[in-house]
Amino acid sequence: MKNNEIPAYAGIKNYINGEFINPESNQWIDNYNPSNGEVYGQIPNSSKEDVEQAFQSAKSAFPSWSQTTLEERSRILIKISELLEANLDRFAEAESKDNGKPVSLAKMVDIPRAASNFRFFGNAITQFASESHESVGQNAVNYTLRQPIGVVGCISPWNLPLYLFTWKIAPAIAAGNCVVAKPSEVTPMTAYLLGEICSEAGLPKGVLNIVHGLGTTTGQAIVEHPNIKAISFTGGTATGAHIAKVAAPMFKKLSLELGGKNPNIIFADCDYDDMLNTTVRSSFANQGQICLCGSRIFVEETIYEKFKADFVEKVKSLKVGHPSEIDTNIGALVSKPHLEKVKSYIKIAKEEGATILCGGNEVTVEGYENGYYLQPTVIEVKTDDCRVNQEEIFGPVVTIMPFKTEDDVLEMANKVKYGLSATLWTNNLKRTMRMSNQLQAGIVWVNTWMMRDLRTPFGGVKASGVGREGGFEALRFFTEAKNVCIKY
Ligand code: NAD
């Protein structure tokens, strides 16, 4: 890469046909640094015309890219992965500055995972085989072609910016599609830097086009575009429902990865210390802004009081601080409006008669007084059907309550509109099997959390989404199956 520093005042441009260009409308949006509340750059608010330009660039690149050999596509994806690893520090610092997450987390998780996404799909595409079926007794053979769709749209959220952006782009281009992609307007920086890396890795012009802007203008223009044939979206449930409505009359292929309100179910027979440490992480990693965070903690009543005391003590010891400080556990929330939303739920909890066991207040970090910092907050709820236990808060806030029986907790765990993930802590094998079968979730973790193998299907049920990402599921989404039947 040419520059080693993130410019102090970062002007971001669209990446179309391998070039960095200004938006046609010349409309710009301020980009905030959540650690100090200051504007540190601007991004285009791209219009329909910019999206059309990105589409035309993708369309022109498609005939050649879709015919590029799998080995060549694989080589380029792996090269992108290597360049991301070589630029780890720069990307991690940019991610942290844009999002408010600790730099240490971005260095350990976000950027390595973005690199893994490219490496994984660079390898997976070479193993993605077609099926064939001999129609015995009919003198016929069927084989299934998996053909790229054409130009596809990828739209991603702000919580794991590069991690989720690349989780879509890598399989899309591996499968031979060309892409019009939009990162969140709140965290555009690493997507912008990715453009440079892709050019350097030799990705042909037009295969990946990145347009920046608001969801309601740029995102909407991607979804409304009649010739962008598939949309892979990660974000809020309400946005997902809106996208589904807009896309339906055009029969677009849709993958929707949406919100969650995930149960973390703790039985007395678990490995206690492991459970306690992991539960702190699954509650507050990334300021609790991970769709997979276990935001509803249910504890078997026999260990409830002990757990409550131990958990609260550990949570109180977490350090809220500037994202670049090495001992910071909890950085800044992503934006002022999001901080206000999370705070409003703490108010709702009080109105609902719940008890704030710790946290609940903003934190002033010396030297960064206008940053968006909030104490990690534990709310003891009286019933499972209160709003703080039913609605996605998406911040450093968890609820806890006791349960008596397996049936009781199963019913409460499933009694939300979401169904993304669930975590179960127990050493009882039969219970593990019974509950894993019945939990309404796309992912069940037992005695662990957030352990990911990129070959496995990822996604949710109910209001948490439609479709699966990961492994061959993603490659299936980004291809159309065509069966050919030959009689001989
Ligand atoms: P969001 O829905 O507000 O925005 C997500 C993306 O969609 C952004 O790029 C935004 O600009 C765009 N967008 C908004 N309106 C649009 C429209 N009308 N048309 C097209 N695009 C539009 O979500 P967010 O606040 O950025 O992210 C937080 C949400 O994402 C949470 O609900 C969280 O649970 C969810 N999430 C889910 C997963 C998952 O894998 N299931 C992962 C991460 C985050």
XYZ file of C-alpha atoms and ligand atoms in Angstrom:
532
model
C 0.000 0.000 0.000
C 1.154 3.487 -0.756
C 0.252 5.268 2.477
C 1.198 4.008 5.883
C -1.045 6.316 7.848
C -4.770 6.841 8.004
C -5.076 10.494 6.979
C -6.127 12.697 9.896
C -8.972 14.023 7.772
C -10.051 11.113 5.676
C -11.932 11.782 2.469
C -13.433 8.568 1.193
C -14.341 7.948 -2.429
C -16.292 5.314 -4.276
C -14.287 2.470 -5.829
C -15.715 1.870 -9.283
C -14.002 0.073 -12.171
C -10.785 -0.028 -10.173
C -10.686 3.768 -9.699
C -11.403 5.980 -6.695
C -13.971 8.544 -7.767
C -16.182 11.235 -6.278
C -19.957 10.786 -6.266
C -21.778 12.369 -9.210
C -24.115 14.275 -6.904
C -21.223 15.705 -4.881
C -23.258 14.916 -1.741
C -21.213 13.992 1.344
C -21.879 12.602 4.823
C -19.776 13.307 7.913
C -17.893 10.373 9.385
C -17.468 10.403 13.179
C -14.769 8.988 15.407
C -16.797 7.469 18.277
C -13.889 7.566 20.714
C -13.945 11.384 20.793
C -17.173 12.339 19.032
C -15.323 14.325 16.355
C -15.910 14.367 12.606
C -12.750 13.060 10.980
C -13.795 12.612 7.403
C -16.523 12.525 4.853
C -17.964 9.837 2.652
C -20.027 10.062 -0.520
C -23.780 9.779 -0.204
C -24.009 7.966 -3.510
C -27.095 8.376 -5.636
C -28.885 6.121 -8.104
C -26.505 7.404 -10.785
C -23.443 6.259 -8.828
C -25.021 2.851 -8.265
C -25.794 2.669 -11.988
C -22.175 3.481 -12.787
C -21.034 0.738 -10.384
C -23.512 -1.664 -11.956
C -22.290 -0.911 -15.502
C -18.716 -1.472 -14.392
C -19.658 -4.824 -12.815
C -21.690 -5.820 -15.850
C -18.749 -5.129 -18.192
C -16.382 -7.156 -16.010
C -18.714 -10.154 -15.690
C -18.179 -11.991 -19.044
C -14.454 -12.198 -18.489
C -14.460 -12.758 -14.690
C -17.064 -15.531 -14.875
C -14.798 -17.334 -17.362
C -11.629 -16.898 -15.308
C -10.329 -20.283 -14.182
C -10.982 -21.330 -10.615
C -7.232 -21.489 -9.983
C -6.810 -17.878 -11.082
C -9.742 -16.650 -8.984
C -8.394 -18.613 -6.050
C -4.906 -17.126 -6.509
C -6.253 -13.563 -6.467
C -8.451 -14.143 -3.396
C -5.531 -15.636 -1.499
C -3.354 -12.689 -2.544
C -5.979 -10.279 -1.123
C -5.884 -12.288 2.089
C -2.088 -12.019 2.275
C -2.151 -8.274 1.671
C -4.717 -7.817 4.440
C -2.441 -9.734 6.799
C 0.546 -7.658 5.723
C -1.447 -4.500 6.504
C -2.919 -5.773 9.774
C -1.953 -2.789 11.919
C -3.190 -0.191 9.489
C -6.532 -1.915 8.997
C -6.995 -2.600 12.720
C -6.336 1.032 13.611
C -8.726 2.226 10.916
C -11.433 -0.173 12.084
C -11.056 0.934 15.667
C -11.101 4.632 14.791
C -14.271 4.212 12.744
C -16.139 1.834 15.037
C -14.885 2.519 18.577
C -13.850 -1.101 19.200
C -10.552 -1.762 20.989
C -7.647 -1.852 18.521
C -6.540 -5.070 20.221
C -9.851 -6.717 19.266
C -9.646 -5.523 15.662
C -6.079 -6.866 15.500
C -6.958 -10.199 17.025
C -10.382 -10.836 15.499
C -11.787 -8.495 12.857
C -8.934 -8.105 10.415
C -7.545 -11.671 10.674
C -11.073 -12.924 10.075
C -11.482 -10.688 7.000
C -8.238 -12.184 5.670
C -9.524 -15.687 6.478
C -12.722 -14.991 4.555
C -10.735 -14.419 1.351
C -8.388 -17.344 1.981
C -11.249 -19.681 2.871
C -13.363 -18.918 -0.214
C -10.254 -18.857 -2.409
C -9.746 -22.482 -1.386
C -13.429 -23.476 -1.173
C -14.178 -22.539 -4.777
C -11.665 -25.098 -6.004
C -13.544 -27.801 -4.045
C -17.098 -26.759 -4.996
C -18.197 -29.726 -7.096
C -21.278 -30.250 -9.243
C -23.602 -33.151 -8.577
C -24.494 -35.745 -11.185
C -27.129 -38.459 -11.120
C -27.371 -41.500 -13.316
C -31.091 -42.150 -13.970
C -30.869 -45.919 -13.752
C -33.101 -47.832 -16.198
C -33.862 -44.702 -18.230
C -30.597 -44.363 -20.130
C -30.123 -40.841 -18.920
C -27.672 -38.856 -16.861
C -28.362 -35.597 -15.056
C -25.723 -33.140 -14.035
C -26.078 -29.841 -12.215
C -24.242 -26.739 -13.297
C -23.577 -24.081 -10.666
C -23.404 -20.844 -12.643
C -22.612 -17.390 -11.310
C -25.642 -15.121 -11.092
C -24.158 -12.014 -12.729
C -24.065 -8.734 -10.823
C -24.925 -9.122 -7.137
C -25.363 -6.627 -4.295
C -23.729 -6.934 -0.861
C -24.865 -4.656 1.984
C -23.284 -4.851 5.434
C -23.647 -3.316 8.932
C -21.308 -1.379 11.236
C -20.644 -3.785 14.091
C -18.018 -6.020 12.444
C -17.349 -3.814 9.442
C -14.646 -5.499 7.351
C -15.315 -8.951 8.795
C -18.925 -9.008 7.526
C -18.304 -7.009 4.337
C -15.715 -9.558 3.179
C -17.835 -12.511 4.390
C -20.160 -11.601 1.499
C -17.749 -10.278 -1.112
C -15.300 -13.190 -0.953
C -17.821 -15.962 -1.829
C -19.572 -13.704 -4.362
C -16.446 -13.095 -6.418
C -15.061 -16.604 -5.822
C -18.214 -17.953 -7.482
C -17.599 -15.756 -10.549
C -19.994 -12.888 -9.877
C -19.246 -9.179 -10.054
C -20.276 -7.099 -7.096
C -21.795 -3.748 -6.179
C -21.147 -3.471 -2.438
C -22.083 -0.958 0.220
C -20.569 -0.921 3.697
C -22.354 0.818 6.550
C -22.184 4.599 6.286
C -21.196 4.601 9.973
C -18.026 2.520 9.392
C -16.848 2.970 5.791
C -13.089 3.203 6.289
C -11.805 -0.371 6.000
C -14.070 -1.061 3.012
C -12.465 1.966 1.374
C -8.969 0.663 2.136
C -9.965 -2.758 0.776
C -10.319 -1.232 -2.709
C -6.590 -0.452 -2.769
C -5.750 -3.974 -1.647
C -7.942 -5.548 -4.328
C -6.282 -3.505 -7.075
C -2.855 -4.408 -5.724
C -3.772 -8.098 -5.647
C -4.678 -7.957 -9.341
C -8.444 -8.238 -9.041
C -9.615 -7.153 -12.513
C -11.315 -3.758 -12.749
C -15.056 -3.848 -12.187
C -15.205 -7.202 -10.381
C -15.686 -5.383 -7.076
C -17.308 -1.948 -6.931
C -17.774 -0.200 -3.599
C -20.319 2.590 -3.271
C -20.667 4.517 -0.035
C -23.746 6.208 1.324
C -26.880 6.049 3.397
C -29.097 2.989 3.440
C -32.115 4.945 2.314
C -30.366 6.377 -0.747
C -27.425 4.183 -1.827
C -28.607 0.930 -0.239
C -32.123 1.403 -1.549
C -30.778 2.093 -5.066
C -28.877 -1.233 -4.999
C -31.945 -3.165 -3.874
C -34.190 -1.405 -6.408
C -31.814 -1.961 -9.319
C -33.657 -4.326 -11.679
C -30.494 -6.030 -12.933
C -28.722 -6.614 -9.639
C -30.094 -10.117 -9.363
C -29.256 -11.103 -5.804
C -28.862 -9.215 -2.537
C -26.843 -10.467 0.394
C -27.778 -8.294 3.353
C -26.707 -8.209 6.996
C -28.307 -5.695 9.318
C -31.412 -4.974 11.356
C -34.628 -6.972 11.135
C -36.760 -3.975 10.130
C -34.350 -3.131 7.287
C -34.357 -6.781 6.196
C -38.153 -6.818 6.045
C -38.133 -3.622 3.974
C -35.541 -5.046 1.567
C -37.570 -8.245 1.163
C -40.630 -6.172 0.209
C -38.743 -4.057 -2.338
C -36.989 -7.075 -3.871
C -39.992 -9.428 -4.043
C -41.640 -8.113 -7.244
C -38.293 -8.491 -9.052
C -37.855 -12.093 -7.761
C -34.371 -11.362 -6.484
C -32.445 -14.009 -4.661
C -32.115 -12.826 -1.042
C -29.915 -13.740 1.870
C -30.930 -11.889 5.039
C -28.831 -12.041 8.200
C -30.736 -10.027 10.793
C -31.046 -9.237 14.484
C -30.831 -11.486 17.497
C -31.727 -11.745 21.176
C -29.788 -14.824 22.035
C -30.276 -16.921 25.167
C -27.299 -18.002 27.248
C -28.572 -20.940 29.330
C -26.511 -22.001 32.333
C -27.108 -25.283 34.180
C -25.592 -26.018 37.589
C -23.616 -28.981 36.220
C -21.468 -26.878 33.865
C -17.732 -26.184 34.149
C -18.280 -23.079 36.225
C -15.092 -21.060 35.694
C -15.049 -21.608 31.964
C -18.727 -20.655 31.793
C -18.206 -17.508 33.880
C -15.275 -16.199 31.842
C -16.930 -16.990 28.533
C -20.211 -15.437 29.657
C -18.446 -12.140 30.384
C -17.044 -12.272 26.848
C -20.297 -13.345 25.176
C -22.103 -10.502 26.945
C -19.698 -7.635 26.340
C -17.261 -8.391 23.505
C -17.265 -5.553 20.983
C -19.311 -3.479 23.493
C -22.070 -6.100 23.218
C -22.529 -5.114 19.582
C -22.318 -8.585 18.052
C -25.476 -10.149 16.671
C -24.398 -13.387 18.415
C -23.904 -11.930 21.901
C -25.769 -13.829 24.601
C -27.910 -10.950 25.742
C -30.413 -12.980 27.835
C -28.753 -15.014 30.578
C -30.844 -17.739 32.234
C -29.276 -19.449 35.259
C -30.468 -22.592 37.053
C -31.851 -21.422 40.388
C -29.525 -23.570 42.538
C -26.481 -21.544 41.415
C -28.244 -18.269 40.620
C -27.117 -16.230 43.649
C -23.514 -17.388 43.353
C -23.455 -16.690 39.625
C -25.010 -13.265 40.110
C -22.357 -12.229 42.640
C -19.417 -13.626 40.642
C -20.651 -12.257 37.322
C -21.311 -8.757 38.621
C -17.882 -8.673 40.285
C -16.186 -9.601 37.020
C -18.246 -7.149 34.971
C -17.374 -4.316 37.375
C -13.687 -5.035 36.788
C -13.937 -4.502 33.003
C -12.150 -1.359 31.950
C -14.065 1.097 29.817
C -11.541 3.216 27.985
C -10.088 4.646 24.817
C -9.968 1.970 22.105
C -6.248 2.391 21.509
C -5.253 1.675 25.124
C -3.996 -1.855 25.489
C -5.880 -2.621 28.720
C -9.265 -1.394 27.443
C -11.954 -4.085 27.559
C -14.884 -1.930 26.492
C -14.319 0.787 23.910
C -16.806 3.333 22.590
C -20.244 2.572 21.205
C -20.459 3.137 17.502
C -22.414 6.403 17.358
C -24.253 8.987 19.386
C -27.723 7.853 18.193
C -26.837 4.259 19.053
C -25.604 5.273 22.522
C -28.918 7.080 23.071
C -30.864 4.001 21.929
C -28.981 1.718 24.324
C -29.425 4.203 27.193
C -33.158 4.357 26.492
C -33.382 0.628 27.264
C -31.748 1.151 30.650
C -34.497 3.665 31.366
C -37.131 1.199 30.142
C -35.676 -1.492 32.431
C -36.096 0.808 35.434
C -39.653 1.671 34.398
C -40.407 -2.034 34.085
C -39.267 -2.606 37.662
C -36.070 -4.454 36.837
C -32.951 -4.050 39.005
C -29.725 -2.606 37.581
C -27.114 -4.787 39.270
C -24.184 -2.828 37.860
C -23.439 -0.206 35.238
C -26.203 1.799 33.617
C -24.302 5.069 33.241
C -22.211 6.843 30.664
C -18.464 6.977 31.296
C -16.313 10.054 30.799
C -12.899 9.042 29.507
C -10.285 11.664 30.295
C -9.145 13.506 27.210
C -12.026 12.062 25.162
C -14.974 13.606 26.993
C -17.246 13.619 23.929
C -16.785 9.911 23.151
C -19.686 7.462 23.362
C -18.776 5.352 26.397
C -21.182 3.324 28.519
C -20.609 1.098 31.541
C -21.234 -2.614 31.009
C -24.669 -3.120 32.457
C -26.336 -6.135 34.070
C -30.110 -6.020 34.526
C -31.928 -8.498 36.746
C -35.386 -8.983 35.280
C -38.428 -10.353 37.078
C -40.103 -11.910 34.042
C -38.846 -13.013 30.679
C -41.487 -11.123 28.713
C -40.431 -7.562 29.627
C -39.201 -5.341 26.798
C -35.503 -5.417 27.753
C -35.687 -9.186 27.524
C -37.559 -9.281 24.227
C -36.115 -6.452 22.122
C -32.636 -6.266 20.639
C -30.599 -3.644 22.536
C -27.271 -4.357 20.794
C -25.022 -2.750 23.381
C -23.135 -3.587 26.583
C -26.341 -4.589 28.356
C -27.460 -8.072 29.427
C -30.415 -9.376 31.398
C -30.234 -12.179 33.931
C -32.903 -14.274 35.640
C -33.162 -17.688 37.297
C -35.027 -20.746 36.019
C -36.270 -23.936 37.652
C -36.558 -26.656 35.011
C -35.317 -27.512 31.561
C -38.832 -27.138 30.155
C -39.227 -23.686 31.711
C -35.996 -22.368 30.286
C -36.615 -23.861 26.873
C -39.952 -22.118 26.682
C -38.447 -18.766 27.720
C -35.471 -19.163 25.388
C -37.775 -19.711 22.413
C -40.329 -17.062 23.389
C -38.788 -14.204 21.391
C -39.287 -13.203 17.787
C -35.608 -13.820 17.012
C -33.735 -17.094 16.489
C -30.089 -16.469 15.648
C -27.940 -18.325 18.180
C -28.195 -19.963 21.592
C -25.558 -20.999 24.111
C -25.953 -23.901 26.500
C -23.726 -24.655 29.490
C -24.090 -28.212 30.796
C -22.196 -31.482 31.034
C -25.334 -33.590 30.695
C -25.223 -35.234 27.279
C -28.878 -36.201 27.057
C -29.976 -32.701 28.017
C -27.554 -31.260 25.458
C -29.125 -33.381 22.731
C -32.716 -32.664 23.793
C -32.198 -28.936 24.045
C -30.063 -28.511 20.924
C -32.824 -30.185 18.962
C -35.512 -27.907 20.349
C -33.851 -24.502 20.615
C -35.168 -22.231 17.877
C -31.860 -20.924 16.546
C -29.614 -21.274 13.521
C -26.546 -21.880 15.698
C -26.317 -23.640 19.065
C -23.072 -23.478 21.027
C -22.592 -25.949 23.860
C -19.930 -25.112 26.466
C -18.407 -22.472 24.214
C -19.351 -19.297 22.371
C -18.487 -17.798 18.986
C -16.296 -20.728 18.006
C -16.494 -20.567 14.233
C -15.514 -22.992 11.510
C -16.004 -21.220 8.189
C -17.266 -24.429 6.541
C -20.382 -24.497 8.724
C -23.747 -22.900 7.876
C -24.333 -19.524 9.491
C -27.691 -17.804 9.849
C -30.888 -17.525 11.806
C -34.534 -18.548 11.942
C -37.674 -16.474 12.594
C -36.955 -12.710 12.583
C -33.195 -13.392 12.549
C -33.176 -14.019 8.846
C -33.587 -16.122 5.771
C -30.858 -18.257 4.216
C -27.441 -19.374 5.324
C -23.934 -18.056 4.765
C -20.666 -19.927 5.219
C -18.932 -22.734 3.357
C -20.724 -24.191 0.363
C -23.999 -22.588 1.554
C -22.582 -19.207 0.531
C -21.339 -20.556 -2.798
C -24.788 -22.061 -3.419
C -26.396 -18.700 -2.690
C -24.109 -16.906 -5.118
C -24.753 -19.391 -7.947
C -27.804 -20.608 -9.851
C -28.271 -24.358 -10.154
C -29.093 -25.609 -13.625
C -29.855 -29.255 -14.234
C -28.933 -30.793 -17.571
C -30.574 -34.128 -18.438
C -29.011 -36.139 -21.271
C -30.643 -39.256 -22.658
C -28.194 -41.647 -24.234
P -29.121 -1.468 9.513
O -30.193 -2.393 9.090
O -29.489 -0.118 9.965
O -28.072 -1.239 8.336
C -27.378 -2.297 7.721
C -26.966 -1.877 6.334
O -28.136 -1.697 5.540
C -26.221 -0.542 6.278
O -25.230 -0.608 5.284
C -27.318 0.429 5.891
O -26.846 1.577 5.245
C -28.139 -0.426 4.940
N -29.534 -0.008 4.764
C -30.322 0.671 5.641
N -31.527 0.907 5.067
C -31.501 0.344 3.841
C -32.441 0.258 2.778
N -33.646 0.813 2.856
N -32.091 -0.394 1.659
C -30.873 -0.954 1.551
N -29.920 -0.880 2.505
C -30.237 -0.237 3.642
O -28.300 -2.248 10.611
P -27.073 -1.713 11.473
O -27.598 -0.800 12.514
O -25.988 -1.259 10.572
O -26.562 -3.075 12.156
C -27.054 -3.566 13.351
C -28.013 -4.719 13.079
O -27.378 -5.720 12.314
C -28.422 -5.409 14.374
O -29.814 -5.662 14.316
C -27.655 -6.713 14.338
O -28.238 -7.777 15.054
C -27.620 -6.994 12.878
N -26.547 -7.926 12.547
C -26.862 -9.199 12.179
C -25.863 -10.112 11.896
C -26.186 -11.523 11.463
O -25.289 -12.180 10.958
N -27.407 -12.003 11.633
C -24.530 -9.715 11.984
C -24.248 -8.412 12.378
C -25.253 -7.512 12.654
